[in-house]
Amino acid sequence: MLLHLSTWTDVETYLEQSQGMIIPIGSTEQHGPTGLIGTDAICAEAISRGVGEATQAMVAPTINVGMALHHTGFPGTISLRPSTLILVVRDYLTCLTKAGFTKFYFINGHGGNIATLKAAFSETYAHLEDLQIANYQKVQCQIANWFMCGSVYKLAKESYGDQEGSHATPSEVAVTQYVYPEAIKKAYLSPEVASGHRIYGAADFRERYPDGRMGSNPDLATPEHGKQFYDLAVEELSKGYLEFVSQE
């Protein structure tokens, strides 16, 4: 069930059966010369919908903008500060907890969100307790990074080896090609690609990674690969979600 295509009565009926919700979260950031700016959100949303269908779970609207300040040296990137994203997540979860949800499974498509999400969860637990919102003690949040699924990681390494890289990767680009085949992009990619540098500010990132890629060769991506990654992620995260909502 998609929250934005449901009525409040649909949600009320759903809550009689389950208090779990899947929340897709991604980013709006550069992904090299051929990767879509919405890559992280596209992947998280598509996989979340697949998991929702497989588990009959409610799926929230995607949080499309994440913490991507280091990518803002490239046109088109939009980022929230960590402090802003913490408040966004806190406010989302406060509203949903008041409605009766207690289990929040974040399917994440962007590595830069991980630290901020963990901080947001701690902030939310304390906020709900301070307000003494009903069932605050039952609220639990979990991050599930689709790109870190064991089956996905294994296939990426088998398919691309070291050319998978760590940003604008062929695996994530392949998923976007599967979801939006009409939006596949082609451009010249230098065989020399930067990798291994620490991440600091946006200007430093642009200097060290001039075309936005981090050790990756997205030219290796295909829609067929994307379907494989999608299926593996949906299968693994569906199991993860069901285990999460069944735990005390």
mmCIF file of C-alpha atoms in Angstrom:
data_model
loop_
_atom_site.group_PDB
_atom_site.id
_atom_site.type_symbol
_atom_site.label_atom_id
_atom_site.label_comp_id
_atom_site.label_asym_id
_atom_site.label_seq_id
_atom_site.Cartn_x
_atom_site.Cartn_y
_atom_site.Cartn_z
ATOM 1 C CA MET A 1 0.000 0.000 0.000
ATOM 2 C CA LEU A 2 1.273 3.451 -0.884
ATOM 3 C CA LEU A 3 0.455 6.033 1.757
ATOM 4 C CA HIS A 4 -0.077 8.843 -0.731
ATOM 5 C CA LEU A 5 -2.590 6.736 -2.699
ATOM 6 C CA SER A 6 -4.513 5.744 0.436
ATOM 7 C CA THR A 7 -7.290 7.462 2.355
ATOM 8 C CA TRP A 8 -7.205 8.036 6.091
ATOM 9 C CA THR A 9 -9.735 5.241 6.470
ATOM 10 C CA ASP A 10 -7.417 2.907 4.530
ATOM 11 C CA VAL A 11 -4.638 3.769 6.950
ATOM 12 C CA GLU A 12 -6.887 3.227 9.959
ATOM 13 C CA THR A 13 -7.791 -0.228 8.656
ATOM 14 C CA TYR A 14 -4.138 -1.056 7.957
ATOM 15 C CA LEU A 15 -3.150 -0.126 11.515
ATOM 16 C CA GLU A 16 -5.524 -2.753 12.847
ATOM 17 C CA GLN A 17 -3.261 -5.366 11.228
ATOM 18 C CA SER A 18 0.198 -3.793 11.335
ATOM 19 C CA GLN A 19 2.050 -0.854 12.846
ATOM 20 C CA GLY A 20 4.957 -1.127 10.414
ATOM 21 C CA MET A 21 5.872 1.336 7.699
ATOM 22 C CA ILE A 22 8.553 1.401 5.016
ATOM 23 C CA ILE A 23 10.100 4.821 4.376
ATOM 24 C CA PRO A 24 12.236 5.201 1.235
ATOM 25 C CA ILE A 25 15.004 7.778 1.534
ATOM 26 C CA GLY A 26 17.535 8.830 -1.059
ATOM 27 C CA SER A 27 19.250 11.944 -2.308
ATOM 28 C CA THR A 28 19.181 14.484 -5.118
ATOM 29 C CA GLU A 29 22.820 14.682 -6.151
ATOM 30 C CA GLN A 30 25.210 14.348 -9.056
ATOM 31 C CA HIS A 31 26.102 10.840 -10.169
ATOM 32 C CA GLY A 32 28.784 11.517 -12.719
ATOM 33 C CA PRO A 33 28.297 12.367 -16.406
ATOM 34 C CA THR A 34 25.829 9.521 -17.061
ATOM 35 C CA GLY A 35 24.118 8.927 -13.717
ATOM 36 C CA LEU A 36 20.755 10.554 -13.023
ATOM 37 C CA ILE A 37 20.685 13.180 -10.286
ATOM 38 C CA GLY A 38 17.766 11.333 -8.712
ATOM 39 C CA THR A 39 19.564 7.964 -8.689
ATOM 40 C CA ASP A 40 19.564 7.397 -4.932
ATOM 41 C CA ALA A 41 15.905 8.307 -4.521
ATOM 42 C CA ILE A 42 14.843 6.362 -7.625
ATOM 43 C CA CYS A 43 16.521 3.185 -6.389
ATOM 44 C CA ALA A 44 15.179 3.508 -2.832
ATOM 45 C CA GLU A 45 11.640 4.212 -4.035
ATOM 46 C CA ALA A 46 11.473 1.393 -6.573
ATOM 47 C CA ILE A 47 12.891 -1.177 -4.172
ATOM 48 C CA SER A 48 10.651 0.040 -1.335
ATOM 49 C CA ARG A 49 7.572 -0.376 -3.496
ATOM 50 C CA GLY A 50 8.704 -3.881 -4.380
ATOM 51 C CA VAL A 51 9.204 -4.746 -0.718
ATOM 52 C CA GLY A 52 5.838 -3.207 0.124
ATOM 53 C CA GLU A 53 4.105 -5.383 -2.468
ATOM 54 C CA ALA A 54 5.908 -8.503 -1.277
ATOM 55 C CA THR A 55 5.115 -7.938 2.410
ATOM 56 C CA GLN A 56 1.782 -6.048 2.191
ATOM 57 C CA ALA A 57 3.431 -3.177 4.047
ATOM 58 C CA MET A 58 2.517 0.495 3.938
ATOM 59 C CA VAL A 59 5.092 2.554 2.005
ATOM 60 C CA ALA A 60 5.525 6.243 2.776
ATOM 61 C CA PRO A 61 6.320 8.933 0.191
ATOM 62 C CA THR A 62 10.025 9.011 -0.632
ATOM 63 C CA ILE A 63 12.294 11.479 1.120
ATOM 64 C CA ASN A 64 14.040 12.591 -2.058
ATOM 65 C CA VAL A 65 16.526 15.088 -0.638
ATOM 66 C CA GLY A 66 19.135 13.833 1.813
ATOM 67 C CA MET A 67 22.524 14.835 3.195
ATOM 68 C CA ALA A 68 24.740 15.443 0.171
ATOM 69 C CA LEU A 69 26.592 18.656 0.995
ATOM 70 C CA HIS A 70 29.848 17.318 -0.441
ATOM 71 C CA HIS A 71 28.208 17.028 -3.876
ATOM 72 C CA THR A 72 26.942 20.614 -4.033
ATOM 73 C CA GLY A 73 29.884 21.706 -6.191
ATOM 74 C CA PHE A 74 28.045 20.051 -9.098
ATOM 75 C CA PRO A 75 24.982 21.719 -10.687
ATOM 76 C CA GLY A 76 21.638 20.184 -9.813
ATOM 77 C CA THR A 77 22.549 18.781 -6.422
ATOM 78 C CA ILE A 78 20.163 19.676 -3.597
ATOM 79 C CA SER A 79 21.103 18.883 -0.014
ATOM 80 C CA LEU A 80 19.798 19.276 3.498
ATOM 81 C CA ARG A 81 22.180 19.985 6.330
ATOM 82 C CA PRO A 82 22.440 17.109 8.818
ATOM 83 C CA SER A 83 20.630 19.188 11.433
ATOM 84 C CA THR A 84 17.774 19.880 9.001
ATOM 85 C CA LEU A 85 17.411 16.252 7.960
ATOM 86 C CA ILE A 86 17.323 15.204 11.619
ATOM 87 C CA LEU A 87 14.353 17.523 12.196
ATOM 88 C CA VAL A 88 12.611 16.365 9.012
ATOM 89 C CA VAL A 89 12.846 12.731 10.079
ATOM 90 C CA ARG A 90 11.832 13.580 13.640
ATOM 91 C CA ASP A 91 8.738 15.424 12.454
ATOM 92 C CA TYR A 92 7.774 12.622 10.037
ATOM 93 C CA LEU A 93 8.036 10.014 12.765
ATOM 94 C CA THR A 94 6.257 12.127 15.371
ATOM 95 C CA CYS A 95 3.204 12.456 13.111
ATOM 96 C CA LEU A 96 3.228 8.776 12.219
ATOM 97 C CA THR A 97 3.654 7.695 15.834
ATOM 98 C CA LYS A 98 0.666 9.801 16.834
ATOM 99 C CA ALA A 99 -1.321 7.940 14.163
ATOM 100 C CA GLY A 100 -0.358 4.570 15.648
ATOM 101 C CA PHE A 101 2.747 3.432 13.735
ATOM 102 C CA THR A 102 5.649 2.129 15.824
ATOM 103 C CA LYS A 103 7.989 0.275 13.427
ATOM 104 C CA PHE A 104 9.828 2.360 10.822
ATOM 105 C CA TYR A 105 11.975 0.611 8.223
ATOM 106 C CA PHE A 106 14.033 3.106 6.227
ATOM 107 C CA ILE A 107 15.169 1.725 2.874
ATOM 108 C CA ASN A 108 18.102 3.972 2.086
ATOM 109 C CA GLY A 109 19.802 4.659 -1.221
ATOM 110 C CA HIS A 110 22.561 7.062 -0.141
ATOM 111 C CA GLY A 111 25.573 6.368 2.042
ATOM 112 C CA GLY A 112 25.734 10.003 3.111
ATOM 113 C CA ASN A 113 22.399 9.605 4.922
ATOM 114 C CA ILE A 114 23.517 6.852 7.274
ATOM 115 C CA ALA A 115 25.135 8.849 10.067
ATOM 116 C CA THR A 116 22.421 11.505 10.018
ATOM 117 C CA LEU A 117 19.625 8.926 10.105
ATOM 118 C CA LYS A 118 21.139 7.222 13.128
ATOM 119 C CA ALA A 119 21.323 10.581 14.879
ATOM 120 C CA ALA A 120 17.733 11.329 13.842
ATOM 121 C CA PHE A 121 16.529 8.096 15.396
ATOM 122 C CA SER A 122 18.132 8.968 18.746
ATOM 123 C CA GLU A 123 16.683 12.471 18.548
ATOM 124 C CA THR A 124 13.238 11.039 17.794
ATOM 125 C CA TYR A 125 13.226 8.508 20.639
ATOM 126 C CA ALA A 126 14.059 11.277 23.125
ATOM 127 C CA HIS A 127 11.556 13.700 21.577
ATOM 128 C CA LEU A 128 8.692 11.206 21.725
ATOM 129 C CA GLU A 129 9.488 10.371 25.328
ATOM 130 C CA ASP A 130 9.690 14.044 26.295
ATOM 131 C CA LEU A 131 6.239 14.581 24.789
ATOM 132 C CA GLN A 132 4.947 11.343 26.339
ATOM 133 C CA ILE A 133 3.306 10.404 23.052
ATOM 134 C CA ALA A 134 1.311 7.192 23.353
ATOM 135 C CA ASN A 135 3.388 4.064 22.680
ATOM 136 C CA TYR A 136 6.615 6.067 22.505
ATOM 137 C CA GLN A 137 8.445 3.191 24.196
ATOM 138 C CA LYS A 138 7.447 0.827 21.369
ATOM 139 C CA VAL A 139 8.862 2.974 18.565
ATOM 140 C CA GLN A 140 11.769 1.377 16.710
ATOM 141 C CA CYS A 141 13.633 2.527 13.613
ATOM 142 C CA GLN A 142 15.971 0.590 11.361
ATOM 143 C CA ILE A 143 18.117 1.503 8.355
ATOM 144 C CA ALA A 144 18.301 -0.932 5.454
ATOM 145 C CA ASN A 145 20.808 0.161 2.798
ATOM 146 C CA TRP A 146 19.803 -1.657 -0.377
ATOM 147 C CA PHE A 147 23.288 -1.359 -1.872
ATOM 148 C CA MET A 148 24.764 -3.144 1.158
ATOM 149 C CA CYS A 149 22.551 -6.217 0.848
ATOM 150 C CA GLY A 150 24.844 -9.248 0.784
ATOM 151 C CA SER A 151 23.358 -10.594 -2.431
ATOM 152 C CA VAL A 152 23.579 -7.202 -4.164
ATOM 153 C CA TYR A 153 27.175 -6.626 -3.076
ATOM 154 C CA LYS A 154 28.172 -10.115 -4.255
ATOM 155 C CA LEU A 155 26.611 -9.657 -7.704
ATOM 156 C CA ALA A 156 28.174 -6.203 -8.107
ATOM 157 C CA LYS A 157 31.640 -7.549 -7.358
ATOM 158 C CA GLU A 158 31.132 -10.534 -9.666
ATOM 159 C CA SER A 159 29.845 -8.314 -12.467
ATOM 160 C CA TYR A 160 32.097 -5.282 -12.188
ATOM 161 C CA GLY A 161 35.013 -6.068 -9.879
ATOM 162 C CA ASP A 162 36.961 -2.966 -8.862
ATOM 163 C CA GLN A 163 35.077 -0.923 -11.471
ATOM 164 C CA GLU A 164 32.035 -0.928 -9.184
ATOM 165 C CA GLY A 165 33.676 1.918 -7.265
ATOM 166 C CA SER A 166 31.818 3.689 -4.472
ATOM 167 C CA HIS A 167 29.782 6.464 -6.136
ATOM 168 C CA ALA A 168 27.984 6.642 -9.485
ATOM 169 C CA THR A 169 28.399 2.884 -9.436
ATOM 170 C CA PRO A 170 27.300 0.654 -12.313
ATOM 171 C CA SER A 171 24.993 -1.256 -9.940
ATOM 172 C CA GLU A 172 22.944 1.786 -8.924
ATOM 173 C CA VAL A 173 22.974 3.215 -12.446
ATOM 174 C CA ALA A 174 21.746 -0.178 -13.695
ATOM 175 C CA VAL A 175 18.747 -0.027 -11.348
ATOM 176 C CA THR A 176 17.801 3.420 -12.671
ATOM 177 C CA GLN A 177 18.134 2.089 -16.223
ATOM 178 C CA TYR A 178 15.744 -0.729 -15.342
ATOM 179 C CA VAL A 179 13.234 1.659 -13.747
ATOM 180 C CA TYR A 180 13.564 4.450 -16.350
ATOM 181 C CA PRO A 181 14.901 2.935 -19.601
ATOM 182 C CA GLU A 182 13.785 6.063 -21.457
ATOM 183 C CA ALA A 183 16.230 8.154 -19.404
ATOM 184 C CA ILE A 184 19.459 6.213 -20.068
ATOM 185 C CA LYS A 185 22.331 8.659 -20.607
ATOM 186 C CA LYS A 186 25.528 8.290 -22.609
ATOM 187 C CA ALA A 187 28.656 10.430 -22.398
ATOM 188 C CA TYR A 188 32.395 10.096 -22.682
ATOM 189 C CA LEU A 189 33.916 8.651 -19.522
ATOM 190 C CA SER A 190 37.638 8.923 -19.048
ATOM 191 C CA PRO A 191 39.318 5.594 -18.307
ATOM 192 C CA GLU A 192 41.191 7.456 -15.588
ATOM 193 C CA VAL A 193 38.840 7.858 -12.638
ATOM 194 C CA ALA A 194 39.717 9.232 -9.213
ATOM 195 C CA SER A 195 39.318 7.072 -6.122
ATOM 196 C CA GLY A 196 40.489 6.690 -2.564
ATOM 197 C CA HIS A 197 40.334 10.319 -1.430
ATOM 198 C CA ARG A 198 38.719 11.288 1.861
ATOM 199 C CA ILE A 199 35.544 13.343 1.707
ATOM 200 C CA TYR A 200 35.656 16.877 3.077
ATOM 201 C CA GLY A 201 33.832 19.926 1.687
ATOM 202 C CA ALA A 202 32.145 20.442 -1.679
ATOM 203 C CA ALA A 203 34.969 22.408 -3.316
ATOM 204 C CA ASP A 204 37.549 19.847 -2.232
ATOM 205 C CA PHE A 205 35.355 16.994 -3.509
ATOM 206 C CA ARG A 206 34.932 18.640 -6.922
ATOM 207 C CA GLU A 207 38.694 19.123 -7.179
ATOM 208 C CA ARG A 208 39.523 15.535 -6.221
ATOM 209 C CA TYR A 209 36.667 13.929 -8.197
ATOM 210 C CA PRO A 210 36.345 16.241 -11.215
ATOM 211 C CA ASP A 211 33.660 14.266 -13.075
ATOM 212 C CA GLY A 212 31.809 13.172 -9.927
ATOM 213 C CA ARG A 213 32.641 9.469 -10.102
ATOM 214 C CA MET A 214 34.458 7.680 -7.313
ATOM 215 C CA GLY A 215 36.387 4.779 -8.829
ATOM 216 C CA SER A 216 33.381 3.618 -10.852
ATOM 217 C CA ASN A 217 32.650 2.722 -14.459
ATOM 218 C CA PRO A 218 28.892 3.162 -14.966
ATOM 219 C CA ASP A 219 29.325 2.353 -18.673
ATOM 220 C CA LEU A 220 29.131 -1.281 -17.545
ATOM 221 C CA ALA A 221 25.527 -0.875 -16.377
ATOM 222 C CA THR A 222 22.604 -2.386 -18.285
ATOM 223 C CA PRO A 223 18.860 -2.489 -17.594
ATOM 224 C CA GLU A 224 19.123 -6.283 -17.431
ATOM 225 C CA HIS A 225 21.658 -5.990 -14.631
ATOM 226 C CA GLY A 226 19.343 -3.497 -12.945
ATOM 227 C CA LYS A 227 16.504 -6.020 -12.905
ATOM 228 C CA GLN A 228 18.815 -8.527 -11.213
ATOM 229 C CA PHE A 229 19.883 -6.047 -8.541
ATOM 230 C CA TYR A 230 16.279 -4.980 -7.998
ATOM 231 C CA ASP A 231 15.062 -8.541 -7.531
ATOM 232 C CA LEU A 232 17.872 -9.423 -5.131
ATOM 233 C CA ALA A 233 17.336 -6.300 -3.033
ATOM 234 C CA VAL A 234 13.560 -6.784 -2.854
ATOM 235 C CA GLU A 235 13.951 -10.392 -1.775
ATOM 236 C CA GLU A 236 16.564 -9.681 0.904
ATOM 237 C CA LEU A 237 14.911 -6.549 2.290
ATOM 238 C CA SER A 238 11.477 -8.194 2.364
ATOM 239 C CA LYS A 239 12.908 -10.791 4.716
ATOM 240 C CA GLY A 240 14.575 -8.037 6.723
ATOM 241 C CA TYR A 241 11.356 -6.053 7.050
ATOM 242 C CA LEU A 242 9.301 -9.042 8.179
ATOM 243 C CA GLU A 243 11.932 -9.965 10.772
ATOM 244 C CA PHE A 244 12.014 -6.363 12.001
ATOM 245 C CA VAL A 245 8.255 -5.991 12.479
ATOM 246 C CA SER A 246 7.982 -9.374 14.190
ATOM 247 C CA GLN A 247 10.545 -8.523 16.881
ATOM 248 C CA GLU A 248 9.473 -7.267 20.287
#
